[in-house]
Short mmCIF file of C-alpha atoms in Angstrom, two decimals:
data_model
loop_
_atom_site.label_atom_id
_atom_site.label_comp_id
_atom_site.label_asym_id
_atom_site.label_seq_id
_atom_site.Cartn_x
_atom_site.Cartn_y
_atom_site.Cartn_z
CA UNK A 1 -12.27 -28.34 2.19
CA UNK A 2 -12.54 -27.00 -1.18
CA UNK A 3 -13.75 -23.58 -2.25
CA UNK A 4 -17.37 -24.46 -3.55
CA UNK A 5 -17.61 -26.03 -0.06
CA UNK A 6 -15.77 -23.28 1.67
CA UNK A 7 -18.35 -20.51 0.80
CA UNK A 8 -21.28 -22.29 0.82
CA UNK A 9 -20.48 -22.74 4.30
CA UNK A 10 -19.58 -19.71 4.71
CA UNK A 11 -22.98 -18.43 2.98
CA UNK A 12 -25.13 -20.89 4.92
CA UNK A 13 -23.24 -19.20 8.54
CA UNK A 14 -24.43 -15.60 7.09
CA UNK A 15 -28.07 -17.03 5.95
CA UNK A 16 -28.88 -18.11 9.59
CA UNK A 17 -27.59 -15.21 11.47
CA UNK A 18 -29.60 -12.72 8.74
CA UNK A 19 -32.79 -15.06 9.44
CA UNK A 20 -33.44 -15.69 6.03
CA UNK A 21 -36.18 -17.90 4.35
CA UNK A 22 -35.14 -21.48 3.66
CA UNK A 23 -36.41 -20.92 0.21
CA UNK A 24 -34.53 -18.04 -0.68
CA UNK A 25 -31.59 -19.14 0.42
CA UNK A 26 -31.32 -21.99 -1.83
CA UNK A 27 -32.73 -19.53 -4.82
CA UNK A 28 -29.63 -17.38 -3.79
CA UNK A 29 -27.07 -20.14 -3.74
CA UNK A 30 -28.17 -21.67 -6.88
CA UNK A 31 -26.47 -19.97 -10.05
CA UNK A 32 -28.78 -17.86 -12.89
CA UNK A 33 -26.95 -19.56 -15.69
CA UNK A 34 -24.01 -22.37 -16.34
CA UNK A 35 -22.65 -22.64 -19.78
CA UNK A 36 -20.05 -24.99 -20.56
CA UNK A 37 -18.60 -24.58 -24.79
CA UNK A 38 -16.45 -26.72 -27.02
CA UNK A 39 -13.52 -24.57 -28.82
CA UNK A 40 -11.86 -26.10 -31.23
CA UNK A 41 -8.78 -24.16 -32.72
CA UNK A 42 -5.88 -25.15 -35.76
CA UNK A 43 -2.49 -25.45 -33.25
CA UNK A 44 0.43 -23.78 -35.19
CA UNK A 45 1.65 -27.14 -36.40
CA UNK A 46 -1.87 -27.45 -38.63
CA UNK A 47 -3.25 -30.03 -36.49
CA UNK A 48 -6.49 -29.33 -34.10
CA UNK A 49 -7.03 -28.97 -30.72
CA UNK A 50 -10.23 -29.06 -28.54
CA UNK A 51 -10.47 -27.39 -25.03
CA UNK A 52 -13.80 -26.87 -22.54
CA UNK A 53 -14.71 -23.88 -22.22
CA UNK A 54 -17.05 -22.44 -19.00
CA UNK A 55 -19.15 -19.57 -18.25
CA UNK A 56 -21.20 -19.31 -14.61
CA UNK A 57 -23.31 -16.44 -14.07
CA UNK A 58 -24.39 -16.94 -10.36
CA UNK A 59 -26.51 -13.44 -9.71
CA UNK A 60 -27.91 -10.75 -11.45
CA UNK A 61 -30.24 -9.26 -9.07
CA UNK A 62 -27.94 -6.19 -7.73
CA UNK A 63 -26.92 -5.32 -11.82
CA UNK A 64 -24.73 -7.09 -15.09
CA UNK A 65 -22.79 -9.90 -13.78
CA UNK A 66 -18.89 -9.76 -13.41
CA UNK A 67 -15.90 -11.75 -13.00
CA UNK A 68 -12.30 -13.51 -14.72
CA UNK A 69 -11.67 -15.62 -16.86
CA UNK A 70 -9.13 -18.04 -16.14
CA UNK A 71 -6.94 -20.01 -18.36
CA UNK A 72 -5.37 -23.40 -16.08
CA UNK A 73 -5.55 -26.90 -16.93
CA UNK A 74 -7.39 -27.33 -13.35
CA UNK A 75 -10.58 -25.40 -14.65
CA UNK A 76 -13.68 -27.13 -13.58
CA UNK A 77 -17.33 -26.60 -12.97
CA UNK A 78 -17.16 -26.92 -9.27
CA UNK A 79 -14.03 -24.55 -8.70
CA UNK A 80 -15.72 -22.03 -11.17
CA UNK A 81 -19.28 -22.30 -9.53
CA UNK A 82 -17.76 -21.05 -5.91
CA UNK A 83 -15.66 -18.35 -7.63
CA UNK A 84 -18.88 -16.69 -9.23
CA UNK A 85 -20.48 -17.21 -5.87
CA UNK A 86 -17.79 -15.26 -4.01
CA UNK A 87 -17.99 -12.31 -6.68
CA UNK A 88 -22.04 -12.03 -5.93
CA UNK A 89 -21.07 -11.38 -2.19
CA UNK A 90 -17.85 -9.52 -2.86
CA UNK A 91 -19.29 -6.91 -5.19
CA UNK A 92 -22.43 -6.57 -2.90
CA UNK A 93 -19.78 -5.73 -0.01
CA UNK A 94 -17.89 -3.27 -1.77
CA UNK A 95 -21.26 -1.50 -2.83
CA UNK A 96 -21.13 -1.58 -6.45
CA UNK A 97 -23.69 -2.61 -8.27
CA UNK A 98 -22.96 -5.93 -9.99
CA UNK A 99 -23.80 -9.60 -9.36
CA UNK A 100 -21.49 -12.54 -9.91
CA UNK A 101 -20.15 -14.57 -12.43
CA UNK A 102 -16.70 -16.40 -13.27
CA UNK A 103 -15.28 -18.45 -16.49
CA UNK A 104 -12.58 -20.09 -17.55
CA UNK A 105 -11.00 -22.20 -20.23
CA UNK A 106 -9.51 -26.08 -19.45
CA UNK A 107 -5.96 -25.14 -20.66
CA UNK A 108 -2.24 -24.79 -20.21
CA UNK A 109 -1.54 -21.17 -21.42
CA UNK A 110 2.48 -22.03 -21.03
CA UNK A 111 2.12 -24.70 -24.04
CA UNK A 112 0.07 -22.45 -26.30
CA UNK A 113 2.18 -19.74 -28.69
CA UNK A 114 0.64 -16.12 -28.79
CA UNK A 115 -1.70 -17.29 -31.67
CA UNK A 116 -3.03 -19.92 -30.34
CA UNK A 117 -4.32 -18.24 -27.28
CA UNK A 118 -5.11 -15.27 -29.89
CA UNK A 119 -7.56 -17.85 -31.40
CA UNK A 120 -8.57 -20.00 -28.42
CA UNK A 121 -9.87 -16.93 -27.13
CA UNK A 122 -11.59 -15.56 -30.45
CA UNK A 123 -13.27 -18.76 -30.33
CA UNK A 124 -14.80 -18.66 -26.87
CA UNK A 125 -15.85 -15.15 -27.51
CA UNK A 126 -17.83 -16.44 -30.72
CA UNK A 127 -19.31 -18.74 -28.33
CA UNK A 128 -20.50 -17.21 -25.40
CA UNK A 129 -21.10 -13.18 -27.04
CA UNK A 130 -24.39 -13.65 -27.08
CA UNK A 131 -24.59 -14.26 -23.28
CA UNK A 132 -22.29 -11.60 -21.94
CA UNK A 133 -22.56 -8.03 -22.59
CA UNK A 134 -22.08 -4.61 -21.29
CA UNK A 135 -25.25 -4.76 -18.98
CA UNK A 136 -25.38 -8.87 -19.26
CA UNK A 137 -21.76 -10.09 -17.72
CA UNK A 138 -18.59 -8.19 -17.61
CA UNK A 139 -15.58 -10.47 -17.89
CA UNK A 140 -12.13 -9.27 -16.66
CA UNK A 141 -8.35 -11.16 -16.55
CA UNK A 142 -8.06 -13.47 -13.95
CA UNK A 143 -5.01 -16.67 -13.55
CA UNK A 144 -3.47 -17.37 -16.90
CA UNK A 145 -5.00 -14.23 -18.52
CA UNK A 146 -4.27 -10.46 -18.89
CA UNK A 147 -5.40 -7.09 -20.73
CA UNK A 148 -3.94 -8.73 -24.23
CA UNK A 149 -6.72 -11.34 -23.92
CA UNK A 150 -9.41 -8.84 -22.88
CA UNK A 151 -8.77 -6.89 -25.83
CA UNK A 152 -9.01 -9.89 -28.26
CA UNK A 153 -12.18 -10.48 -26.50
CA UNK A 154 -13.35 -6.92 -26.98
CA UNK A 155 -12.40 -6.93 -31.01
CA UNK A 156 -14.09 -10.29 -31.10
CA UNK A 157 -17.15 -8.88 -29.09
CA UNK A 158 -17.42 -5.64 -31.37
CA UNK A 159 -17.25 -7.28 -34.56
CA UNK A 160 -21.10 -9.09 -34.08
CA UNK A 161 -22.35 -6.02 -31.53
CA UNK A 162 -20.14 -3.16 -32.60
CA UNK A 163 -17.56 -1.07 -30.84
CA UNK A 164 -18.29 -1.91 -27.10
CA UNK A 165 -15.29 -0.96 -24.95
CA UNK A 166 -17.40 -1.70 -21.66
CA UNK A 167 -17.93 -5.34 -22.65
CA UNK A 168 -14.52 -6.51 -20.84
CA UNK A 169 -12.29 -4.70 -18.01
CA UNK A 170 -8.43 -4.85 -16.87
CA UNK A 171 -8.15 -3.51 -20.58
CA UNK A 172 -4.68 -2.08 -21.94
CA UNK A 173 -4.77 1.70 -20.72
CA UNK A 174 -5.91 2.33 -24.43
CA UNK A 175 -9.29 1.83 -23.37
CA UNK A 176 -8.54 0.90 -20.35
CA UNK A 177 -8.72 2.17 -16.82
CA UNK A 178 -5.16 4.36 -15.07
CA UNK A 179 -4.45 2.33 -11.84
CA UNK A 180 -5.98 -0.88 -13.00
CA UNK A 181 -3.02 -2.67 -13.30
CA UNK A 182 -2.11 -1.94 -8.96
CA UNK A 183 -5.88 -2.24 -7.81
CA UNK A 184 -6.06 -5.06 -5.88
CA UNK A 185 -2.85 -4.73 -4.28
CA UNK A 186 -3.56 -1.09 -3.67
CA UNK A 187 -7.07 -2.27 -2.01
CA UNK A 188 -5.13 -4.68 -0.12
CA UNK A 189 -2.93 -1.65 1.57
CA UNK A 190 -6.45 0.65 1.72
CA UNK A 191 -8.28 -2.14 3.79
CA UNK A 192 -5.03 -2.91 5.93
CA UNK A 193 -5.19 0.70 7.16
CA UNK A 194 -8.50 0.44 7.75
CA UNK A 195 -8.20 -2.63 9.99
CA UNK A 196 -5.18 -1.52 11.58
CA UNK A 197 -6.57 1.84 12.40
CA UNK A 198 -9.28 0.22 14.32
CA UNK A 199 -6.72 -1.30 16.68
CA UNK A 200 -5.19 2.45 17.56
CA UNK A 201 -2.10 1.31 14.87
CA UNK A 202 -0.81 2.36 11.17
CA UNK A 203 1.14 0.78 8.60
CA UNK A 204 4.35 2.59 9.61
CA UNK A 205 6.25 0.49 11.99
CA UNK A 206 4.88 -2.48 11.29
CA UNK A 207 6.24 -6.12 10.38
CA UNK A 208 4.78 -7.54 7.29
CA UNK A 209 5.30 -11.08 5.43
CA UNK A 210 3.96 -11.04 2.07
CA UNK A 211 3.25 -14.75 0.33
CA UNK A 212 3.33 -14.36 -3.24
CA UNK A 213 4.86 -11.50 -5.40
CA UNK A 214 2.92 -11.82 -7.96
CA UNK A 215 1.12 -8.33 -9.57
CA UNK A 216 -1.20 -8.41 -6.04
CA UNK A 217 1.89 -9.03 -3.69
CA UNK A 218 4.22 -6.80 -5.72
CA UNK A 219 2.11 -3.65 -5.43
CA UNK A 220 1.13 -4.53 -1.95
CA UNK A 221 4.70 -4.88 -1.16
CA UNK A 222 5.84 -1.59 -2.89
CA UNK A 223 3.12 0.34 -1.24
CA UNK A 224 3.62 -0.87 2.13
CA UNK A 225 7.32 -0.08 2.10
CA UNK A 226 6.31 3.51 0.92
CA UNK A 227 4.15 4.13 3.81
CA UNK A 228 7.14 3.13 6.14
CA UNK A 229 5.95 -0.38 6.93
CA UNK A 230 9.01 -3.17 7.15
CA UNK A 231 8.58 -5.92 4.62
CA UNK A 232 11.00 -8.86 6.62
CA UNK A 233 9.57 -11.70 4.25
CA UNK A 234 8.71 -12.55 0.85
CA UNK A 235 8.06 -15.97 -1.49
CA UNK A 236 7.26 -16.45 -5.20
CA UNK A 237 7.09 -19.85 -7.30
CA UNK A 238 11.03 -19.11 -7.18
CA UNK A 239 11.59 -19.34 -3.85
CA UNK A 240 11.71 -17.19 -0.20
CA UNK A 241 13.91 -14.47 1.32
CA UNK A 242 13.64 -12.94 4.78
CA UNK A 243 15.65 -10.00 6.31
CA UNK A 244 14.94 -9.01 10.19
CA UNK A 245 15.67 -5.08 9.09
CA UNK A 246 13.15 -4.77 5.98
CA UNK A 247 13.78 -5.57 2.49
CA UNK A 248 14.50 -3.03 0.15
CA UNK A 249 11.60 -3.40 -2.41
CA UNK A 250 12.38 -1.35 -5.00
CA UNK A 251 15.39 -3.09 -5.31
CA UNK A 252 13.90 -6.61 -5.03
CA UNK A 253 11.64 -5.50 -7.75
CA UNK A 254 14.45 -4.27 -10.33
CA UNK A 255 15.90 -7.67 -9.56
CA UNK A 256 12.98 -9.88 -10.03
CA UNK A 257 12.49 -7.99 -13.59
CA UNK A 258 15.90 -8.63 -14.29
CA UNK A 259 16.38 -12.23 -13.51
CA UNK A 260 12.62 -13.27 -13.24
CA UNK A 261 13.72 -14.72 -10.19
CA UNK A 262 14.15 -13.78 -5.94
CA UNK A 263 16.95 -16.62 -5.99
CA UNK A 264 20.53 -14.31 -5.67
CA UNK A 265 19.28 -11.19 -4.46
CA UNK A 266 21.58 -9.88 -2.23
CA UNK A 267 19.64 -8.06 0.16
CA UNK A 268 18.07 -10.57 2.43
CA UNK A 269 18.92 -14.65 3.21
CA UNK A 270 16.85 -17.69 1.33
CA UNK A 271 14.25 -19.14 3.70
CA UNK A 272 12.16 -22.58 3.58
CA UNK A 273 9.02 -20.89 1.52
CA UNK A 274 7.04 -23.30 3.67
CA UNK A 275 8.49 -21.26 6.88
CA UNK A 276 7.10 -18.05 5.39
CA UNK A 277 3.49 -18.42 6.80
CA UNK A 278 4.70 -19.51 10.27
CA UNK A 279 7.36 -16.55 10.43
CA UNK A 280 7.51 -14.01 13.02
CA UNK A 281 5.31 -10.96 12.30
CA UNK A 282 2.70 -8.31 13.19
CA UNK A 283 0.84 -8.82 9.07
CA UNK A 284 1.14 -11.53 7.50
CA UNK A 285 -0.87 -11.28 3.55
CA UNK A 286 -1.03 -14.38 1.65
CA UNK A 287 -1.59 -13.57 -1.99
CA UNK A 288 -0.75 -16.65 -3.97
CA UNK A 289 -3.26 -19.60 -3.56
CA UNK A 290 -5.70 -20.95 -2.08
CA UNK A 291 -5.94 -22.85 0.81
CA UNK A 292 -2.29 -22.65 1.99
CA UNK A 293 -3.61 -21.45 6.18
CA UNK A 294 -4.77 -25.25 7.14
CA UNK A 295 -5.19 -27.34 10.44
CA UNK A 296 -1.50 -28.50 9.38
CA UNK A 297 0.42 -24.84 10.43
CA UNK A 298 -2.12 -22.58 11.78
CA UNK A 299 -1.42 -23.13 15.37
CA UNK A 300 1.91 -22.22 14.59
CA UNK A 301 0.93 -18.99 12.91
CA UNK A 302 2.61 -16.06 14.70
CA UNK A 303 0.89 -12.72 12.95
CA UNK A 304 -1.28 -11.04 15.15
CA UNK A 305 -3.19 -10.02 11.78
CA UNK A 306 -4.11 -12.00 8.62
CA UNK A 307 -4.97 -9.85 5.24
CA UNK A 308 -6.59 -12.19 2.92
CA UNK A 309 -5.35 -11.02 -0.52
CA UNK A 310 -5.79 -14.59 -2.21
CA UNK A 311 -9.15 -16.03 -2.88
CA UNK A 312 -10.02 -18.31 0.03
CA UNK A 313 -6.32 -18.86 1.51
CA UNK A 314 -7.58 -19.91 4.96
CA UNK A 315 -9.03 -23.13 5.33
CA UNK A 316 -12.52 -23.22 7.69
CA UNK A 317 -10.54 -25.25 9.91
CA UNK A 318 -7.59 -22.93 10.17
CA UNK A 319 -10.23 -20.33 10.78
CA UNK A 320 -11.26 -21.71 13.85
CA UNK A 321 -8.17 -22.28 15.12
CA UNK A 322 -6.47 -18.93 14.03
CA UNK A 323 -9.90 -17.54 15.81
CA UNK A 324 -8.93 -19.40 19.48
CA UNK A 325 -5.86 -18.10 19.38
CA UNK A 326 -6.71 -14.22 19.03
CA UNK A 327 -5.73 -13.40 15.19
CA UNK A 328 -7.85 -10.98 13.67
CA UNK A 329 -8.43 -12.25 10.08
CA UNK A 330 -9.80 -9.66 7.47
CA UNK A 331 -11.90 -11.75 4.99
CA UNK A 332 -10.82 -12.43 1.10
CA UNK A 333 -14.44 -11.26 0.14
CA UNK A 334 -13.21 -7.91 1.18
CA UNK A 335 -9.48 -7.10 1.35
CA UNK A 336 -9.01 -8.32 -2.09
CA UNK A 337 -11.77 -6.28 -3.73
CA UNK A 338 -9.62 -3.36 -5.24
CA UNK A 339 -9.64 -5.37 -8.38
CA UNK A 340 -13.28 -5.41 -9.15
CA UNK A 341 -13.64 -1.60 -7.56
CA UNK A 342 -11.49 -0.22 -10.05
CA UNK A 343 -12.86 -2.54 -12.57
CA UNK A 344 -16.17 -1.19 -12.36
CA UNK A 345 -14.64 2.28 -12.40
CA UNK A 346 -13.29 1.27 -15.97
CA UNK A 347 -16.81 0.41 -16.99
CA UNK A 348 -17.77 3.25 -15.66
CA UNK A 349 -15.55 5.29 -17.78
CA UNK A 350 -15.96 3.18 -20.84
CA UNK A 351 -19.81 3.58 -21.06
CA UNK A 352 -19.89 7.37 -20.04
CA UNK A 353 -16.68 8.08 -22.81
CA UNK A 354 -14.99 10.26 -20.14
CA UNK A 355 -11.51 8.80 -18.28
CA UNK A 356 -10.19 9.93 -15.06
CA UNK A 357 -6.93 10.47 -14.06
CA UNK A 358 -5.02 8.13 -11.74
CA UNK A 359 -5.71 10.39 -8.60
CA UNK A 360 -9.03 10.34 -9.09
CA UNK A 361 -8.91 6.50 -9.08
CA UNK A 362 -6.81 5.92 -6.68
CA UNK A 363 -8.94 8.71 -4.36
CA UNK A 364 -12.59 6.31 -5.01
CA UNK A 365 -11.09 3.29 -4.36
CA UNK A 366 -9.92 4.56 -0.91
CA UNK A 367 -13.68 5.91 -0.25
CA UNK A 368 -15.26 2.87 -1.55
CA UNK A 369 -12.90 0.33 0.64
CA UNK A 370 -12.77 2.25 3.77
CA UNK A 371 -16.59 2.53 4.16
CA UNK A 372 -16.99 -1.09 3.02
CA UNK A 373 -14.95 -2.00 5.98
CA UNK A 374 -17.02 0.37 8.62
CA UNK A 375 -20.36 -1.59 6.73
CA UNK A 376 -18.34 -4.43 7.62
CA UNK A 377 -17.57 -3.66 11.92
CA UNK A 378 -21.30 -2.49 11.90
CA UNK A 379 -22.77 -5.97 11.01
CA UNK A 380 -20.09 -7.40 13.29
CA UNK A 381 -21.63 -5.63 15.86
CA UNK A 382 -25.38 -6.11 14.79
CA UNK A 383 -25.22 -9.91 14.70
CA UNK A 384 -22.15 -10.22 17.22
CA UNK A 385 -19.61 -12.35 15.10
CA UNK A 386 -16.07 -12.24 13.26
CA UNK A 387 -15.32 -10.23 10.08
CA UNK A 388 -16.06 -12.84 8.10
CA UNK A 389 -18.99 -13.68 9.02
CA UNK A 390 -19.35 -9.28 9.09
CA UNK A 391 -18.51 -9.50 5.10
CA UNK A 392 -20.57 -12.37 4.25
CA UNK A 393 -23.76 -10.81 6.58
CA UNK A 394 -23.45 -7.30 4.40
CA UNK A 395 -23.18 -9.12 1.03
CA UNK A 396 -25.91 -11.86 1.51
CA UNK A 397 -28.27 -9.12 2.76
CA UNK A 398 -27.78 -6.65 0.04
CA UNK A 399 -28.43 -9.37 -2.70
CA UNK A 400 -31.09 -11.30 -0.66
CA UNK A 401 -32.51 -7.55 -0.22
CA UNK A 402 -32.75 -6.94 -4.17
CA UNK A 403 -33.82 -9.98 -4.85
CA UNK A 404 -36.82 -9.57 -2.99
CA UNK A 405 -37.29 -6.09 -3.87
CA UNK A 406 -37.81 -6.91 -7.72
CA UNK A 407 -40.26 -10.04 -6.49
CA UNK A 408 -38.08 -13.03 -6.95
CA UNK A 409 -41.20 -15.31 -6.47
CA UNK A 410 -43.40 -14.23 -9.40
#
């Protein structure tokens, strides 16, 4: 099932148990705005290219939009549509007051030189500024992006509406936000205690396999080793290692940033990556892609606890089955939103001209994510379901709540 389908599903579950009106439901599900631009740029060689750019701003009832901007060739309406979805629910769970929105460019980011993605994103800024702003839509970096691009789009941005640090987040620390850069692995760790605290148990001790050492995997790695929890498994694009006594992650870390690569490190054996989500563990966090727990391996799943750091890694049908068997999932819509926690603290910042230290960052986002996740057990106890169906409950009922508030009929 793909993601559009995924959480509409997954929306339409939450709409019946909160007893909402038929009519409001499909306001709530259909997005505010879909804009879809043509940016045409010189290549380096003097010819021209064209690529499609996309903009969906799903909900603005709970405050300014927000969400990345991706650059992949596999950008497409449908994909992009579900991802601003998710954002409307995710920021209504974490309690901060945005609605949803997500973009994205049609492109390889590999094949273009720094220029070219200097002025592929120049142009999609002159295209869409008009319809973003710092109360509007907040973009951010997402797949294929980073805080170089934001700031292009913030010079772009400032040059028709003047200086407007606020407009973008997941800056460089310039004008940036401290602790950015390790927020959603951070809020991965902050919601894993939370979970596992529940359940009598901490992070020291534990067994944790970690798909994906990317920025989210590699801080939630790092951190998790700090608070004494055993790391036995991790995979990249490169490939897998395992080792039954804990990995030593600073050291996998100096190596990956030395080679690029976890192929040759010496302190743990190569493993099938397809193995990885099927190995032997008490955590298991996928934070690469989506859709990688399916019908095909969950019954052969051995975690006792699933931390969904990726967007949408379970399928619905793994869900079920992971569900039979007794594994306690804990919901994308909430253990990966670190990222857009801190983000808004950025904004924050940016508007009121005043930055924090990292402390202080660090300090919110463990307030903000720990009473998210006791909203979350109290709606799982109000409408007696899983903590998905918890997560999606608390954000459909916050936004269906404003939405009615300001008179969504008139």
């Amino acid at each position: 099932m793909n993601a559009l389908a995924a959480t509409n599903r997954n929306f339409r579950l939450a709409s019946r148990l909160l007893g909402l009106d038929s009519k409001l439901e499909k306001s709530l599900l259909i997005p505010f705005r879909e804009i879809k631009v043509e940016c045409t740029i010189p290549k380096d060689d003097g010819t021209l290219a064209t690529y499609v750019g996309f903009r969906i701003q799903h909900d603005n009832a709970r405050g300014p939009m927000k969400g990345g901007i991706r650059y992949h060739p596999e950008v497409e309406p449908d994909e992009v549509n579900a991802l601003a979805q998710l954002m409307t629910w995710k920021t209504a769970v974490a309690a901060i007051p945005y609605g949803g929105a997500k973009g994205g460019i049609g492109c390889n980011p590999r094949d273009l030189s720094k220029s070219e993605l200097e002025r592929l994103t120049r142009v999609f800024t002159q295209k869409i500024h008009d319809l973003i702003g710092i109360h509007t839509d907040v973009p951010a970096p997402d797949m294929g992006t980073n805080a170089q691009t934001m700031a292009w789009i913030l010079d772009e941005y400032s040059k028709f509406h003047g200086h407007s640090p606020a407009v973008v987040t997941g800056k460089p620390i310039v004008s940036g936000s401290l602790g950015r850069e390790a927020a959603t692995g951070r809020g991965v760790v902050y919601a894993t205690e939370a979970l596992l605290a529940e359940y009598g148990k901490s992070i020291k001790g534990m067994t944790f396999v970690i798909q994906g050492f990317g920025n989210v995997g590699s801080w939630a790695s790092r951190l998790i080793h700090e608070k004494g929890g055993k790391v036995i498994a991790v995979s990249d694009i490169t490939g897998a290692l395992k080792n039954p006594n804990g990995i030593d992650i600073p050291e996998l870390l100096k190596h990956k940033e030395a080679t690029g690569s976890l192929k040759s490190f010496n302190g743990g054996d190569s493993m099938d990556p397809n193995e990885l989500l099927v190995h032997e563990c008490d955590v298991l966090i996928p934070c690469a892609l989506g859709g990688v727990l399916n019908r095909e391996n969950a019954a052969d799943v051995k975690a006792k606890f699933i931390i969904e750091a990726a967007n949408h890694p379970t399928d619905p049908e793994a869900d079920e089955i992971l569900s039979k068997k007794g594994v306690i999932i804990l919901p994308d819509i909430y253990a990966n939103a670190g990222g857009v926690t801190v983000s808004y603290f950025e904004w924050v910042q940016n508007i009121q001209g005043f930055m924090w230290d990292e402390e202080k960052v660090n300090q919110e986002l463990k307030k903000y994510m720990t009473k998210a996740f006791h909203n979350i057990k109290n709606m799982c106890q109000s409408h007696d379901c899983n903590l998905r169906m918890g997560a999606f409950t608390l954000g459909v009922n916050r936004v269906a709540r404003a939405t009615i508030l300001r008179g969504w009929e008139a």
